[in-house]
CSV table of C-alpha atoms in Angstrom, one decimal:
chain,number,residue,atom,x,y,z
A,1,SER,CA,-3.5,17.5,10.5
A,2,VAL,CA,-1.9,14.6,8.8
A,3,SER,CA,-3.3,12.7,5.5
A,4,ILE,CA,-2.7,9.0,5.0
A,5,LEU,CA,-3.2,6.6,2.7
A,6,THR,CA,-6.0,4.0,3.7
A,7,THR,CA,-3.0,1.4,3.8
A,8,ALA,CA,-1.4,3.5,6.3
A,9,LYS,CA,-4.4,3.2,8.6
A,10,TYR,CA,-3.0,-0.1,10.0
A,11,PHE,CA,0.0,1.4,11.7
A,12,VAL,CA,-0.1,5.3,11.6
A,13,PRO,CA,-2.8,5.5,14.3
A,14,MET,CA,-0.3,3.9,16.6
A,15,LEU,CA,2.5,6.1,15.8
A,16,LEU,CA,0.1,9.2,16.5
A,17,GLY,CA,-0.9,7.4,19.7
A,18,GLN,CA,2.9,7.4,20.7
A,19,LEU,CA,3.3,11.0,19.6
A,20,SER,CA,0.4,12.3,21.7
A,21,THR,CA,1.8,10.5,25.0
A,22,GLN,CA,5.3,12.0,24.4
A,23,HIS,CA,3.7,15.4,23.6
A,24,PRO,CA,0.4,15.7,25.5
A,25,GLY,CA,-0.2,19.2,24.1
A,26,ILE,CA,-0.3,18.2,20.4
A,27,GLU,CA,-3.7,17.6,18.9
A,28,VAL,CA,-3.6,15.5,15.9
A,29,SER,CA,-6.5,15.5,13.0
A,30,LEU,CA,-6.2,12.6,10.8
A,31,PHE,CA,-7.7,12.4,7.1
A,32,VAL,CA,-7.6,8.9,5.5
A,33,GLY,CA,-8.2,8.6,1.9
A,34,ASN,CA,-7.0,6.9,-1.4
A,35,ARG,CA,-3.9,8.1,-3.5
A,36,LYS,CA,-6.0,10.7,-5.6
A,37,ALA,CA,-7.5,12.2,-2.4
A,38,ILE,CA,-4.2,12.6,-0.7
A,39,LEU,CA,-2.4,14.0,-4.0
A,40,ASP,CA,-5.4,16.6,-4.2
A,41,ARG,CA,-5.0,17.4,-0.7
A,42,LEU,CA,-1.1,17.8,-1.0
A,43,THR,CA,-1.7,20.0,-4.1
A,44,HIS,CA,-3.8,22.3,-2.2
A,45,ASN,CA,-1.6,22.4,0.7
A,46,LYS,CA,-4.5,21.1,3.1
A,47,ASP,CA,-2.6,19.5,5.9
A,48,ASP,CA,0.7,19.5,7.5
A,49,LEU,CA,2.3,16.2,6.5
A,50,TYR,CA,1.2,13.3,4.2
A,51,ILE,CA,2.1,9.6,4.1
A,52,LEU,CA,2.3,8.0,1.0
A,53,GLY,CA,3.9,4.7,-0.3
A,54,GLN,CA,5.0,6.4,-3.6
A,55,PRO,CA,5.3,10.0,-3.5
A,56,PRO,CA,4.5,12.0,-6.7
A,57,GLU,CA,7.8,13.0,-8.9
A,58,ASN,CA,6.6,16.2,-10.4
A,59,LEU,CA,5.5,18.1,-7.4
A,60,GLY,CA,7.8,20.4,-5.5
A,61,ILE,CA,8.1,18.1,-2.2
A,62,ILE,CA,10.1,16.9,0.7
A,63,SER,CA,10.0,12.9,0.9
A,64,ILE,CA,11.6,11.2,3.8
A,65,PRO,CA,11.5,7.4,3.7
A,66,PHE,CA,10.8,6.2,7.2
A,67,ALA,CA,9.4,2.4,7.2
A,68,PRO,CA,9.4,-0.7,5.0
A,69,ASN,CA,5.9,-1.2,3.1
A,70,PRO,CA,6.6,-4.3,1.1
A,71,LEU,CA,4.3,-5.8,-1.2
A,72,VAL,CA,3.4,-9.5,-1.4
A,73,ALA,CA,1.2,-12.0,-3.5
A,74,ILE,CA,-1.7,-13.4,-1.2
A,75,ALA,CA,-3.9,-16.4,-2.1
A,76,HIS,CA,-6.6,-18.6,0.0
A,77,PRO,CA,-4.7,-21.3,1.6
A,78,GLN,CA,-6.3,-24.1,-0.5
A,79,HIS,CA,-5.1,-22.3,-3.6
A,80,PRO,CA,-3.1,-24.5,-6.0
A,81,LEU,CA,-0.3,-22.0,-5.8
A,82,ALA,CA,0.0,-22.0,-1.8
A,83,GLY,CA,2.9,-23.7,-0.5
A,84,LYS,CA,4.6,-23.9,-3.9
A,85,LYS,CA,8.3,-22.4,-4.1
A,86,LYS,CA,9.7,-19.9,-6.5
A,87,ILE,CA,6.5,-19.3,-8.4
A,88,SER,CA,7.3,-17.5,-11.5
A,89,PRO,CA,5.7,-14.3,-12.4
A,90,LYS,CA,4.3,-15.9,-15.8
A,91,ARG,CA,2.6,-18.8,-13.6
A,92,LEU,CA,1.3,-16.0,-11.2
A,93,ALA,CA,-0.3,-14.1,-14.1
A,94,GLU,CA,-2.1,-17.2,-15.5
A,95,GLU,CA,-4.4,-17.0,-12.2
A,96,PRO,CA,-7.7,-14.8,-12.0
A,97,PHE,CA,-6.2,-11.3,-10.2
A,98,ILE,CA,-7.8,-8.9,-7.9
A,99,ALA,CA,-6.3,-5.5,-8.7
A,100,ARG,CA,-6.3,-2.4,-6.9
A,101,GLU,CA,-8.1,0.6,-8.8
A,102,PRO,CA,-6.2,2.4,-11.4
A,103,GLY,CA,-4.1,5.1,-10.0
A,104,SER,CA,-3.4,3.7,-6.6
A,105,GLY,CA,0.2,3.5,-5.4
A,106,THR,CA,-0.3,-0.8,-5.0
A,107,ARG,CA,-1.8,-0.9,-8.5
A,108,LEU,CA,1.2,1.2,-10.0
A,109,SER,CA,3.8,-0.9,-8.4
A,110,CYS,CA,1.8,-4.1,-9.6
A,111,ASP,CA,1.8,-2.8,-13.1
A,112,VAL,CA,5.7,-2.2,-13.1
A,113,PHE,CA,6.1,-5.7,-11.6
A,114,PHE,CA,4.1,-7.4,-14.4
A,115,LYS,CA,5.6,-5.1,-17.1
A,116,ARG,CA,9.0,-5.8,-16.0
A,117,HIS,CA,8.6,-9.6,-16.2
A,118,HIS,CA,6.9,-9.0,-19.5
A,119,VAL,CA,3.6,-10.6,-18.6
A,120,MET,CA,-0.2,-9.2,-18.0
A,121,PRO,CA,-2.3,-10.3,-15.3
A,122,GLN,CA,-5.7,-11.7,-16.0
A,123,VAL,CA,-7.7,-8.9,-13.8
A,124,ARG,CA,-10.9,-10.5,-12.9
A,125,MET,CA,-11.8,-7.5,-10.7
A,126,GLU,CA,-10.6,-3.9,-9.9
A,127,LEU,CA,-11.4,-3.2,-6.1
A,128,GLY,CA,-11.0,0.1,-4.3
A,129,SER,CA,-10.2,-1.0,-0.9
A,130,ASN,CA,-7.8,-3.6,0.8
A,131,GLU,CA,-10.5,-5.0,2.9
A,132,ALA,CA,-12.6,-5.9,-0.2
A,133,ILE,CA,-9.6,-7.3,-1.9
A,134,LYS,CA,-8.8,-9.6,1.0
A,135,GLN,CA,-12.3,-10.7,1.1
A,136,THR,CA,-12.5,-11.4,-2.3
A,137,VAL,CA,-9.2,-13.4,-2.4
A,138,ALA,CA,-10.4,-15.2,0.9
A,139,GLY,CA,-13.6,-16.0,-1.1
A,140,ARG,CA,-11.2,-17.9,-3.7
A,141,LEU,CA,-12.0,-15.9,-6.6
A,142,GLY,CA,-8.4,-15.0,-7.4
A,143,ILE,CA,-5.2,-13.9,-6.0
A,144,SER,CA,-3.7,-10.1,-5.2
A,145,ILE,CA,-0.7,-8.5,-4.4
A,146,VAL,CA,-1.1,-6.0,-1.3
A,147,ALA,CA,0.9,-4.2,1.1
A,148,LYS,CA,1.8,-7.0,3.5
A,149,ILE,CA,0.6,-5.0,6.6
A,150,THR,CA,-2.9,-4.9,5.4
A,151,ALA,CA,-3.0,-8.9,5.3
A,152,GLU,CA,-1.0,-9.5,8.8
A,153,ALA,CA,-4.0,-10.1,10.7
A,154,GLU,CA,-5.7,-12.8,8.0
A,155,ILE,CA,-2.2,-14.5,7.5
A,156,SER,CA,-1.7,-15.1,11.1
A,157,ARG,CA,-5.3,-16.4,11.5
A,158,GLY,CA,-4.5,-18.6,8.5
A,159,THR,CA,-7.1,-17.2,6.6
A,160,LEU,CA,-4.6,-15.9,3.7
A,161,VAL,CA,-1.2,-16.9,2.6
A,162,ILE,CA,1.6,-15.4,1.3
A,163,LEU,CA,2.6,-16.8,-2.2
A,164,ASP,CA,6.5,-17.5,-2.8
A,165,VAL,CA,6.8,-15.4,-6.1
A,166,LYS,CA,10.2,-14.7,-7.8
A,167,GLY,CA,10.5,-11.0,-7.9
A,168,LEU,CA,8.5,-10.7,-4.5
A,169,PRO,CA,8.1,-8.7,-2.2
A,170,LEU,CA,8.2,-5.6,-3.7
A,171,LEU,CA,10.4,-3.7,-1.2
A,172,ARG,CA,8.6,-0.2,-1.0
A,173,GLN,CA,9.1,2.6,1.5
A,174,TRP,CA,6.4,4.6,3.4
A,175,HIS,CA,7.3,8.3,2.8
A,176,LEU,CA,6.5,11.2,5.3
A,177,VAL,CA,5.8,14.2,2.5
A,178,TYR,CA,5.5,17.9,2.5
A,179,PRO,CA,5.4,20.8,0.2
A,180,GLU,CA,9.0,21.8,-0.1
A,181,HIS,CA,8.6,25.4,0.8
A,182,LYS,CA,6.3,24.8,3.8
A,183,VAL,CA,7.7,25.9,7.4
A,184,LEU,CA,6.6,22.9,9.5
A,185,ALA,CA,5.0,24.0,12.9
A,186,PRO,CA,6.7,22.5,15.9
A,187,ALA,CA,3.7,20.0,16.4
A,188,ALA,CA,4.6,18.6,12.7
A,189,GLN,CA,8.3,18.6,13.5
A,190,ALA,CA,7.6,16.3,16.4
């Protein structure tokens, strides 16, 4: 069994499909949840493997980075900042900001980004899903910072654009995580 962040649902099912094709005998169950739910499952050792964007630092775990997970600023194509070059984080923070809920890995990274640049975003809304954030940004209610993979379809359709902000994209990694004392079954090793 594998537990993944909601953000990882954009690519992990394809990886599991490839695994099933290569190893037809492997049965995979998948739990999709927010960071809090995944960390709870990890703490209680409920699954074989966990996929996180930001592994916890205080748990005894093995963490293997395996894929890039850049975070980008997104806006409606008609937003005044769309098409501008090298937007400062200070200027970005002046716009109404649509944030992920406190405790999400994306939110933690955004908070670090804004603190590093000594600015506070004007949080207009806090939402618990990438889908809600994308719809809100497409509805011209503000801008956001999201994992690029979550917005690729909307970007290719032209309903959202990536803003060129100094210091972005935030270069993060996807991590395969499991408790350090766990002996992985052959299916999990595959």
